[in-house]
Amino acid sequence: GGAAWGHAQTLVHPGCVWAVGCDAETGDLASACHDGTLRIFTRRASAVAGGEEIAAWEASVAAAASSGRSKVDVASLPSWEADRFNMSGPSEGHVQLFRREEDGVAIATQWSSASGTWTVVGVVADGPSEDDSGMVDGVKFDHVYPIEIDVPGGSVKTLQIGYNTGMNPFVAAQTFIDKHELDQGYLHQVADYISKRAGAGGVTLGGAASSSAPPAPTSSSSSSTPPAPTLRRLPYEGAPLRADSGLARASLDKILARIDAAAASRPATDAVRTALPALRDLCDVLLRTSRYHSSTLPQPALDALLAGLRAPAAWPSAEAFPLADLCRLAALHPDAAGGAGRQWSADAAGAVCDRCAGDDVPPENVPVAVTGLRFLANVLAACPAEADAARFLTAADKFAASPNKTVRLCVSAVALNAAHALRARTAPSPPDARAALYRLAASVLRAGRVYEAEPATRVLVACGTGLWVERRDGGAGTAAAERDAAVAALRAADLAGFGTAATEAAEDIGRLLA
């Protein structure tokens, strides 16, 4: 006791360090840096890196030091108190910065796919950038902004987007998405980020400035239109939620073990049983996330999964839910989200909807509800154009009053992703989809205090986005009965305790209806 602790050495890094570990036997220190690099520092001469590696490290540190501290535009960050319920991470462990309202500082958070929530990691105390001009691919821009993209394997890659003053943010965002072959669903998120950083006034597609509210529907019998209301929570502008937890060898082995056990009692000619080797190949492809850009899913495995889901007599729902769980992960692979794979996703999702509607699946069936709804949410996220939103929402409605928290989160994910898909449409939204969205919202609101703040807020934002889309599309006369029922349920609901985001979403709905 009484030993004095002092400063022994400073290990400089080119970016923020998120985690540090120590080997008790060797004394080695490991650091996980914001630049996506894991570094090990050692006193053991036999383990020291070569001169080239050390020189690269020193150069990266020097470059970071010469450019000053990492700068964070705190004012442009989403609000921790108000916005975290409307945002989701694209993958497990994704790091997101928020602005904490109570003290105006930036905080770093990580996304948990299992709980669907953000966890605070720490405070980021950096000041705003004063001069953000620069070059991207040899082209000079008035502003150059960093954008972090999750890449397979859990690491983060920082890309740069160039923007000139007066440029349409949506044009800049679309160019950036095309260049880096990103998900089209990020268009609004990137454009909004540019607008906030550059101080643009919410420019919409076409170049006209507007608020976040939709234009009021026009009428040939009137020369004026009512002003669009100013909204705080609507429409939903975040990325769609993706259920990608379990993409690990141990989890996939458990899914395969359940399928193997069930297939053992099936005839030798059963489609799933004969395709067990192909299903193992499918899992191998899904695990190699770093090769998603070039890999393809084995078609025999996809065909077998679809055949099993379409055969309730051979594969009752009590044994078929692992098939849906494997479909959930396959749906996020680019091969299933594009080209011919989109039709497989749509067909498999339709089979899951049929399963959910069946009498052998009561609302209390948690395994079928969780795996099925997560799969439907992923299809809405990956290929919204092929997704039958009305059927998906109807399937989710069956489980709206579930006593299980995970099921309630899955119900809200389907609602939010369906609303995201409706908002992204360039053609008028289908009335049956909006009607199904309103019915689901009414079911959730009638369930009352069964719901926690986060899933309740998601559903309120989804319902309000449906109303926003209806106003945008000039379809005030469609889905009227379902809309009125949802509004009545909202007016009768007790939102106390659901938080600021839920209250503001409800107030936005009132403004849209005014």
Coordinates of C-alpha atoms in Angstrom, one line a residue:
G1 CA 0.0 0.0 0.0
G2 CA 1.0 3.6 -0.4
A3 CA 2.7 3.2 -3.8
A4 CA 2.7 6.3 -5.9
W5 CA 1.2 6.2 -9.3
G6 CA 2.5 8.6 -11.9
H7 CA 2.6 9.2 -15.7
A8 CA 4.8 6.6 -17.3
Q9 CA 4.3 7.1 -21.0
T10 CA 1.9 8.6 -23.6
L11 CA 0.8 6.4 -26.5
V12 CA -0.3 8.9 -29.1
H13 CA -3.0 7.8 -31.6
P14 CA -4.2 9.4 -34.9
G15 CA -7.8 9.3 -33.6
C16 CA -10.1 8.7 -30.7
V17 CA -9.4 5.5 -28.8
W18 CA -12.6 3.6 -28.0
A19 CA -11.2 0.6 -26.0
V20 CA -8.0 -0.5 -24.3
G21 CA -7.0 -4.0 -23.2
C22 CA -4.0 -5.4 -21.3
D23 CA -2.4 -8.9 -21.3
A24 CA -1.6 -9.6 -17.7
E25 CA 1.2 -12.1 -18.6
T26 CA 3.1 -10.1 -21.2
G27 CA 2.1 -6.5 -20.2
D28 CA 1.1 -5.8 -23.8
L29 CA -1.5 -3.1 -24.3
A30 CA -4.1 -3.3 -27.1
S31 CA -6.0 -0.2 -28.4
A32 CA -9.0 0.1 -30.6
C33 CA -8.8 3.4 -32.5
H34 CA -11.5 5.3 -34.3
D35 CA -9.6 4.8 -37.6
G36 CA -10.6 1.1 -37.5
T37 CA -7.1 -0.1 -36.5
L38 CA -6.3 -2.5 -33.6
R39 CA -2.7 -1.7 -32.3
I40 CA -0.7 -3.7 -29.8
F41 CA 2.1 -1.9 -27.8
T42 CA 4.8 -4.1 -26.3
R43 CA 8.1 -4.0 -24.5
R44 CA 9.0 -7.4 -25.8
A45 CA 11.8 -7.0 -28.4
S46 CA 10.8 -10.2 -30.2
A47 CA 7.3 -8.9 -30.9
V48 CA 8.1 -5.3 -32.0
A49 CA 6.7 -4.4 -35.5
G50 CA 9.0 -3.8 -38.4
G51 CA 10.4 -0.4 -39.4
E52 CA 7.8 0.0 -42.2
E53 CA 4.9 -0.5 -39.8
I54 CA 6.3 1.8 -37.2
A55 CA 7.0 4.5 -39.8
A56 CA 3.4 4.3 -41.0
W57 CA 2.1 4.7 -37.5
E58 CA 4.3 7.7 -36.8
A59 CA 3.2 9.3 -40.1
S60 CA -0.5 8.8 -39.2
V61 CA 0.0 10.3 -35.8
A62 CA 1.9 13.3 -37.3
A63 CA -0.8 13.8 -39.9
A64 CA -3.5 13.9 -37.2
A65 CA -1.5 16.3 -35.1
S66 CA -0.8 18.7 -38.0
S67 CA -4.5 18.9 -38.8
G68 CA -5.4 19.8 -35.2
R69 CA -7.8 18.0 -33.0
S70 CA -10.7 16.0 -34.4
K71 CA -13.4 18.5 -34.8
V72 CA -17.1 17.8 -34.1
D73 CA -19.8 20.2 -35.2
V74 CA -21.9 19.7 -32.0
A75 CA -24.8 21.9 -33.3
S76 CA -25.4 19.6 -36.3
L77 CA -25.6 16.4 -34.2
P78 CA -29.0 14.8 -33.5
S79 CA -30.4 15.4 -30.0
W80 CA -29.9 12.6 -27.5
E81 CA -33.1 13.4 -25.6
A82 CA -35.3 13.8 -28.7
D83 CA -33.8 11.9 -31.6
R84 CA -32.4 8.7 -30.4
F85 CA -35.8 6.9 -30.5
N86 CA -36.1 7.7 -34.2
M87 CA -32.7 6.5 -35.1
S88 CA -31.2 3.0 -35.4
G89 CA -27.7 1.7 -36.0
P90 CA -27.1 -0.1 -39.3
S91 CA -25.2 -2.9 -37.4
E92 CA -24.3 -4.1 -34.0
G93 CA -21.8 -1.8 -32.2
H94 CA -22.2 1.1 -34.6
V95 CA -20.9 4.3 -33.0
Q96 CA -23.1 7.4 -33.3
L97 CA -22.6 10.9 -31.9
F98 CA -25.4 12.8 -30.3
R99 CA -25.8 16.3 -28.8
R100 CA -26.8 16.2 -25.1
E101 CA -29.3 19.0 -24.6
E102 CA -28.7 19.5 -20.8
D103 CA -25.1 20.6 -21.2
G104 CA -24.6 21.0 -25.0
V105 CA -21.8 18.5 -25.4
A106 CA -21.3 15.7 -27.9
I107 CA -21.6 12.2 -26.5
A108 CA -20.6 8.9 -28.2
T109 CA -23.0 6.0 -28.2
Q110 CA -23.1 2.5 -29.5
W111 CA -26.0 0.6 -31.0
S112 CA -27.3 -2.7 -29.6
S113 CA -29.2 -4.7 -32.1
A114 CA -30.5 -7.1 -29.5
S115 CA -32.2 -4.4 -27.4
G116 CA -32.7 -1.9 -30.2
T117 CA -31.2 0.9 -28.1
W118 CA -28.2 3.3 -27.9
T119 CA -25.8 3.0 -25.0
V120 CA -23.7 6.0 -23.9
V121 CA -19.9 5.3 -24.3
G122 CA -18.6 8.7 -23.2
V123 CA -18.3 12.5 -23.9
V124 CA -16.6 13.9 -26.9
A125 CA -15.1 17.4 -26.1
D126 CA -14.1 18.7 -29.5
G127 CA -14.9 22.1 -31.0
P128 CA -16.5 22.9 -34.3
S129 CA -14.5 23.2 -37.6
E130 CA -13.9 26.7 -38.9
D131 CA -12.5 25.9 -42.4
D132 CA -13.8 22.7 -44.0
S133 CA -12.9 23.3 -47.6
G134 CA -10.7 20.8 -49.3
M135 CA -10.2 18.3 -52.1
V136 CA -11.9 15.1 -52.9
D137 CA -10.4 12.9 -55.7
G138 CA -8.5 15.9 -57.0
V139 CA -11.6 18.2 -57.1
K140 CA -11.7 21.4 -54.9
F141 CA -14.9 21.8 -52.9
D142 CA -16.2 24.6 -50.7
H143 CA -16.9 22.0 -48.0
V144 CA -15.6 18.5 -47.4
Y145 CA -17.4 16.5 -44.8
P146 CA -16.5 13.1 -43.2
I147 CA -19.1 10.4 -43.4
E148 CA -18.7 7.2 -41.4
I149 CA -19.9 4.0 -43.0
D150 CA -20.1 0.6 -41.3
V151 CA -18.3 -2.1 -43.2
P152 CA -18.6 -5.9 -42.9
G153 CA -16.7 -7.2 -39.9
G154 CA -17.9 -4.5 -37.5
S155 CA -15.3 -1.8 -38.4
V156 CA -16.0 1.8 -39.6
K157 CA -14.7 3.4 -42.7
T158 CA -14.6 7.2 -43.0
L159 CA -15.4 8.5 -46.5
Q160 CA -15.4 12.1 -47.7
I161 CA -18.2 14.0 -49.5
G162 CA -17.6 17.2 -51.3
Y163 CA -20.2 20.0 -51.4
N164 CA -20.2 23.5 -53.0
T165 CA -22.3 26.3 -51.6
G166 CA -25.6 26.5 -53.4
M167 CA -25.5 22.9 -54.6
N168 CA -28.6 20.8 -54.1
P169 CA -27.7 18.5 -51.1
F170 CA -29.7 15.7 -52.7
V171 CA -27.6 15.8 -55.9
A172 CA -24.4 15.7 -53.8
A173 CA -25.8 12.8 -51.7
Q174 CA -26.9 10.8 -54.8
T175 CA -23.5 11.3 -56.4
F176 CA -21.8 10.1 -53.2
I177 CA -24.1 7.0 -52.9
D178 CA -23.5 6.1 -56.6
K179 CA -19.8 6.5 -56.2
H180 CA -19.5 4.3 -53.2
E181 CA -22.3 1.9 -54.2
L182 CA -24.2 2.5 -50.9
D183 CA -27.8 1.6 -50.0
Q184 CA -30.2 4.0 -51.7
G185 CA -32.0 4.2 -48.3
Y186 CA -29.2 6.5 -47.1
L187 CA -30.1 9.3 -49.6
H188 CA -32.2 11.4 -47.2
Q189 CA -29.9 10.8 -44.3
V190 CA -26.8 12.0 -46.2
A191 CA -28.7 14.9 -47.8
D192 CA -30.0 16.0 -44.3
Y193 CA -26.4 15.7 -42.9
I194 CA -25.1 18.0 -45.7
S195 CA -27.9 20.5 -45.1
K196 CA -27.2 20.7 -41.4
R197 CA -23.4 21.0 -41.9
A198 CA -23.7 23.6 -44.6
G199 CA -26.6 25.6 -43.1
A200 CA -28.9 24.9 -46.0
G201 CA -32.6 25.3 -45.4
G202 CA -33.9 21.9 -45.9
V203 CA -33.6 21.7 -49.7
T204 CA -35.8 19.0 -51.2
L205 CA -35.6 17.0 -54.4
G206 CA -35.9 19.5 -57.3
G207 CA -34.0 22.2 -55.5
A208 CA -36.8 24.0 -53.8
A209 CA -36.5 25.0 -50.1
S210 CA -39.1 23.8 -47.7
S211 CA -39.6 22.6 -44.2
S212 CA -39.8 18.9 -43.3
A213 CA -43.5 19.0 -43.9
P214 CA -45.0 17.8 -47.2
P215 CA -46.6 20.2 -49.6
A216 CA -50.3 20.6 -49.2
P217 CA -52.3 18.9 -51.9
T218 CA -53.4 21.2 -54.6
S219 CA -56.9 21.6 -55.9
S220 CA -58.0 22.8 -59.3
S221 CA -60.9 24.7 -57.7
S222 CA -58.8 26.8 -55.5
S223 CA -56.0 29.3 -56.3
S224 CA -54.4 29.0 -52.8
T225 CA -53.3 26.1 -50.6
P226 CA -53.1 25.9 -46.8
P227 CA -49.6 26.4 -45.5
A228 CA -47.7 23.3 -44.6
P229 CA -47.3 22.8 -40.9
T230 CA -43.9 22.8 -39.2
L231 CA -43.1 19.4 -37.9
R232 CA -40.4 18.2 -35.4
R233 CA -40.7 14.4 -35.6
L234 CA -42.3 13.7 -39.0
P235 CA -41.8 12.3 -41.4
Y236 CA -39.4 9.5 -40.4
E237 CA -36.0 10.4 -42.1
G238 CA -33.7 7.8 -40.6
A239 CA -32.4 4.6 -42.1
P240 CA -34.6 1.5 -42.0
L241 CA -34.1 -0.8 -39.0
R242 CA -32.1 -4.0 -39.8
A243 CA -32.3 -7.1 -37.7
D244 CA -28.7 -8.4 -38.2
S245 CA -28.0 -9.8 -34.7
G246 CA -26.8 -13.4 -34.7
L247 CA -24.5 -13.2 -37.7
A248 CA -21.8 -15.3 -36.0
R249 CA -20.7 -18.9 -36.3
A250 CA -22.1 -20.0 -33.0
S251 CA -25.5 -18.5 -33.7
L252 CA -25.7 -19.9 -37.2
D253 CA -24.7 -23.3 -35.9
K254 CA -27.6 -23.3 -33.5
I255 CA -30.0 -22.4 -36.3
L256 CA -28.6 -25.3 -38.4
A257 CA -28.8 -27.7 -35.5
R258 CA -32.5 -27.0 -35.1
I259 CA -33.1 -27.5 -38.8
D260 CA -31.0 -30.7 -38.8
A261 CA -33.0 -32.1 -35.9
A262 CA -36.3 -31.3 -37.5
A263 CA -35.2 -32.6 -40.9
A264 CA -34.1 -35.9 -39.5
S265 CA -37.8 -37.0 -39.1
R266 CA -38.7 -35.9 -42.6
P267 CA -38.8 -38.2 -45.7
A268 CA -35.5 -38.5 -47.5
T269 CA -37.0 -36.6 -50.4
D270 CA -38.0 -33.6 -48.3
A271 CA -36.7 -30.4 -49.9
V272 CA -35.1 -29.0 -46.8
R273 CA -33.5 -32.3 -45.8
T274 CA -31.9 -32.9 -49.2
A275 CA -30.6 -29.3 -49.2
L276 CA -28.8 -29.4 -45.8
P277 CA -25.3 -29.2 -47.3
A278 CA -26.5 -26.2 -49.3
L279 CA -27.8 -24.6 -46.1
R280 CA -24.4 -25.0 -44.6
D281 CA -22.9 -23.4 -47.6
L282 CA -25.3 -20.5 -47.2
C283 CA -24.2 -19.9 -43.7
D284 CA -20.6 -19.9 -44.8
V285 CA -21.4 -17.2 -47.4
L286 CA -23.3 -15.1 -44.8
L287 CA -20.4 -15.3 -42.4
R288 CA -17.9 -13.9 -45.0
T289 CA -19.2 -10.4 -44.7
S290 CA -16.0 -8.9 -46.1
R291 CA -16.9 -10.6 -49.4
Y292 CA -20.5 -9.6 -49.7
H293 CA -19.7 -7.3 -52.6
S294 CA -18.7 -10.3 -54.7
S295 CA -20.3 -13.4 -53.2
T296 CA -23.6 -15.0 -54.2
L297 CA -26.1 -17.0 -52.2
P298 CA -26.5 -20.7 -53.2
Q299 CA -29.8 -21.0 -55.0
P300 CA -30.5 -24.6 -53.8
A301 CA -30.5 -23.3 -50.2
L302 CA -32.8 -20.4 -51.0
D303 CA -35.2 -22.7 -52.9
A304 CA -35.2 -25.2 -49.9
L305 CA -36.0 -22.4 -47.4
L306 CA -38.8 -21.2 -49.6
A307 CA -40.2 -24.7 -50.1
G308 CA -40.1 -25.4 -46.3
L309 CA -41.9 -22.2 -45.5
R310 CA -44.6 -23.0 -48.2
A311 CA -45.2 -26.5 -46.8
P312 CA -47.0 -26.1 -43.4
A313 CA -48.1 -29.7 -43.4
A314 CA -44.5 -31.0 -43.8
W315 CA -43.0 -28.2 -41.7
P316 CA -45.4 -26.9 -39.0
S317 CA -44.7 -23.5 -37.7
A318 CA -43.3 -24.9 -34.4
E319 CA -40.4 -26.4 -36.3
A320 CA -40.2 -24.0 -39.3
F321 CA -39.2 -20.8 -37.4
P322 CA -35.5 -21.5 -37.8
L323 CA -36.1 -21.4 -41.6
A324 CA -37.4 -17.9 -41.2
D325 CA -34.5 -17.0 -39.0
L326 CA -32.0 -18.0 -41.7
C327 CA -34.1 -16.1 -44.3
R328 CA -33.8 -13.0 -42.0
L329 CA -30.0 -13.0 -42.4
A330 CA -30.0 -14.0 -46.1
A331 CA -32.4 -11.1 -46.9
L332 CA -29.7 -8.5 -46.0
H333 CA -27.1 -10.0 -48.4
P334 CA -26.9 -7.9 -51.6
D335 CA -27.7 -11.0 -53.7
A336 CA -31.1 -11.3 -52.0
A337 CA -31.7 -7.6 -52.1
G338 CA -31.0 -7.1 -55.8
G339 CA -31.7 -8.6 -59.2
A340 CA -33.5 -12.0 -59.2
G341 CA -33.0 -12.3 -55.5
R342 CA -35.6 -9.7 -54.8
Q343 CA -38.3 -12.1 -56.0
W344 CA -37.1 -14.7 -53.6
S345 CA -37.2 -12.3 -50.8
A346 CA -40.8 -11.3 -51.7
D347 CA -41.9 -14.9 -52.1
A348 CA -40.4 -16.0 -48.8
A349 CA -41.8 -13.0 -47.0
G350 CA -45.2 -13.8 -48.4
A351 CA -44.9 -17.4 -47.1
V352 CA -44.0 -16.0 -43.6
C353 CA -47.1 -13.8 -43.8
D354 CA -49.2 -16.8 -44.5
R355 CA -47.7 -18.6 -41.6
C356 CA -48.4 -15.7 -39.2
A357 CA -52.0 -15.6 -40.3
G358 CA -52.4 -19.4 -39.7
D359 CA -54.5 -20.8 -36.8
D360 CA -51.5 -22.8 -35.6
V361 CA -49.7 -19.6 -34.7
P362 CA -51.4 -17.9 -31.8
P363 CA -50.4 -14.3 -30.8
E364 CA -48.4 -15.7 -27.9
N365 CA -46.1 -17.7 -30.1
V366 CA -42.9 -15.8 -29.5
P367 CA -40.4 -17.7 -31.7
V368 CA -42.5 -17.4 -34.8
A369 CA -43.4 -13.8 -34.1
V370 CA -39.8 -12.7 -33.5
T371 CA -38.2 -14.6 -36.4
G372 CA -41.0 -13.8 -38.8
L373 CA -41.3 -10.1 -38.1
R374 CA -37.6 -9.6 -38.1
F375 CA -37.5 -11.2 -41.5
L376 CA -40.3 -8.9 -42.8
A377 CA -38.5 -5.9 -41.3
N378 CA -35.3 -6.8 -43.2
V379 CA -37.2 -7.3 -46.5
L380 CA -38.7 -3.9 -46.1
A381 CA -35.2 -2.5 -45.4
A382 CA -33.4 -4.3 -48.2
C383 CA -35.9 -4.3 -51.1
P384 CA -38.9 -2.1 -50.2
A385 CA -40.1 -1.9 -53.8
E386 CA -40.9 -5.7 -53.8
A387 CA -42.2 -5.8 -50.2
D388 CA -46.0 -6.1 -49.8
A389 CA -46.3 -3.5 -47.0
A390 CA -50.0 -4.1 -46.4
R391 CA -49.5 -7.9 -45.9
F392 CA -46.4 -7.3 -43.7
L393 CA -48.3 -4.8 -41.5
T394 CA -51.3 -7.1 -41.2
A395 CA -49.0 -9.9 -40.1
A396 CA -47.5 -7.6 -37.4
D397 CA -50.9 -6.5 -36.2
K398 CA -51.7 -10.0 -35.0
F399 CA -48.9 -9.7 -32.4
A400 CA -49.4 -6.0 -31.5
A401 CA -50.6 -6.7 -28.0
S402 CA -48.0 -9.3 -27.2
P403 CA -46.8 -9.4 -23.6
N404 CA -43.3 -10.1 -24.8
K405 CA -41.0 -7.0 -25.1
T406 CA -38.9 -8.4 -28.0
V407 CA -42.1 -9.1 -30.0
R408 CA -43.3 -5.5 -29.4
L409 CA -40.0 -4.2 -30.7
C410 CA -40.3 -6.3 -33.8
V411 CA -43.8 -5.1 -34.4
S412 CA -42.6 -1.5 -34.2
A413 CA -39.7 -2.2 -36.5
V414 CA -42.1 -3.5 -39.2
A415 CA -44.2 -0.4 -38.8
L416 CA -41.3 2.0 -39.0
N417 CA -39.7 0.3 -42.0
A418 CA -43.1 0.2 -43.8
A419 CA -43.5 3.9 -43.2
H420 CA -39.9 4.5 -44.5
A421 CA -40.7 2.5 -47.6
L422 CA -43.9 4.5 -48.2
R423 CA -42.1 7.8 -47.8
A424 CA -39.4 6.7 -50.3
R425 CA -41.8 5.9 -53.0
T426 CA -41.9 8.2 -56.0
A427 CA -45.3 7.0 -57.1
P428 CA -48.4 7.6 -54.9
S429 CA -48.5 5.3 -51.9
P430 CA -51.0 2.4 -52.0
P431 CA -54.0 3.1 -49.9
D432 CA -54.1 -0.5 -48.6
A433 CA -50.6 -0.1 -47.1
R434 CA -51.6 3.1 -45.3
A435 CA -54.8 1.5 -44.1
A436 CA -52.8 -1.4 -42.7
L437 CA -50.4 1.0 -41.0
Y438 CA -53.2 2.9 -39.4
R439 CA -54.8 -0.3 -38.2
L440 CA -51.5 -1.4 -36.6
A441 CA -51.1 1.9 -34.9
A442 CA -54.6 1.8 -33.5
S443 CA -53.9 -1.7 -32.1
V444 CA -50.7 -0.5 -30.4
L445 CA -52.3 2.6 -29.0
R446 CA -55.2 0.5 -27.6
A447 CA -52.7 -1.8 -25.9
G448 CA -51.7 1.2 -23.8
R449 CA -49.1 0.8 -21.1
V450 CA -48.1 -2.6 -22.3
Y451 CA -45.7 -0.8 -24.6
E452 CA -42.4 0.8 -23.6
A453 CA -41.4 4.3 -24.8
E454 CA -39.2 3.1 -27.7
P455 CA -41.6 0.8 -29.6
A456 CA -44.5 3.2 -28.9
T457 CA -42.5 6.1 -30.3
R458 CA -41.6 4.1 -33.4
V459 CA -45.2 3.3 -34.0
L460 CA -46.3 6.9 -33.5
V461 CA -43.7 8.1 -35.9
A462 CA -44.7 5.4 -38.4
C463 CA -48.3 6.4 -38.2
G464 CA -47.5 10.1 -38.5
T465 CA -45.3 9.4 -41.5
G466 CA -48.2 7.6 -43.1
L467 CA -50.3 10.7 -42.6
W468 CA -47.5 12.8 -44.0
V469 CA -47.3 10.6 -47.1
E470 CA -51.1 10.8 -47.5
R471 CA -50.9 14.5 -47.5
R472 CA -48.0 14.6 -49.9
D473 CA -49.8 12.3 -52.3
G474 CA -53.1 14.2 -52.1
G475 CA -54.9 11.1 -51.0
A476 CA -56.9 12.6 -48.1
G477 CA -60.0 10.6 -49.1
T478 CA -58.4 7.1 -49.0
A479 CA -58.1 4.8 -46.0
A480 CA -60.3 7.3 -44.2
A481 CA -62.0 4.8 -41.8
E482 CA -58.7 3.3 -40.7
R483 CA -57.1 6.7 -40.3
D484 CA -60.0 8.0 -38.2
A485 CA -59.8 4.9 -36.0
A486 CA -56.1 5.4 -35.4
V487 CA -56.7 9.1 -34.6
A488 CA -59.4 8.2 -32.2
A489 CA -57.1 5.7 -30.5
L490 CA -54.4 8.3 -30.2
R491 CA -56.7 10.9 -28.6
A492 CA -57.8 8.3 -26.1
A493 CA -54.3 7.1 -25.3
D494 CA -52.3 8.0 -22.3
L495 CA -48.9 9.0 -23.6
A496 CA -47.5 10.1 -20.2
G497 CA -44.2 8.4 -19.6
F498 CA -43.4 7.7 -23.2
G499 CA -41.0 10.6 -23.4
T500 CA -40.5 13.8 -25.4
A501 CA -40.2 12.1 -28.8
A502 CA -43.5 10.3 -28.5
T503 CA -45.3 13.5 -27.3
E504 CA -43.8 15.5 -30.2
A505 CA -44.8 12.9 -32.7
A506 CA -48.3 13.0 -31.4
E507 CA -48.3 16.8 -31.6
D508 CA -47.1 16.6 -35.2
I509 CA -49.9 14.2 -36.1
G510 CA -52.3 16.8 -34.6
R511 CA -50.7 19.5 -36.8
L512 CA -51.1 17.3 -39.9
L513 CA -54.8 16.8 -39.2
A514 CA -55.5 20.4 -38.4

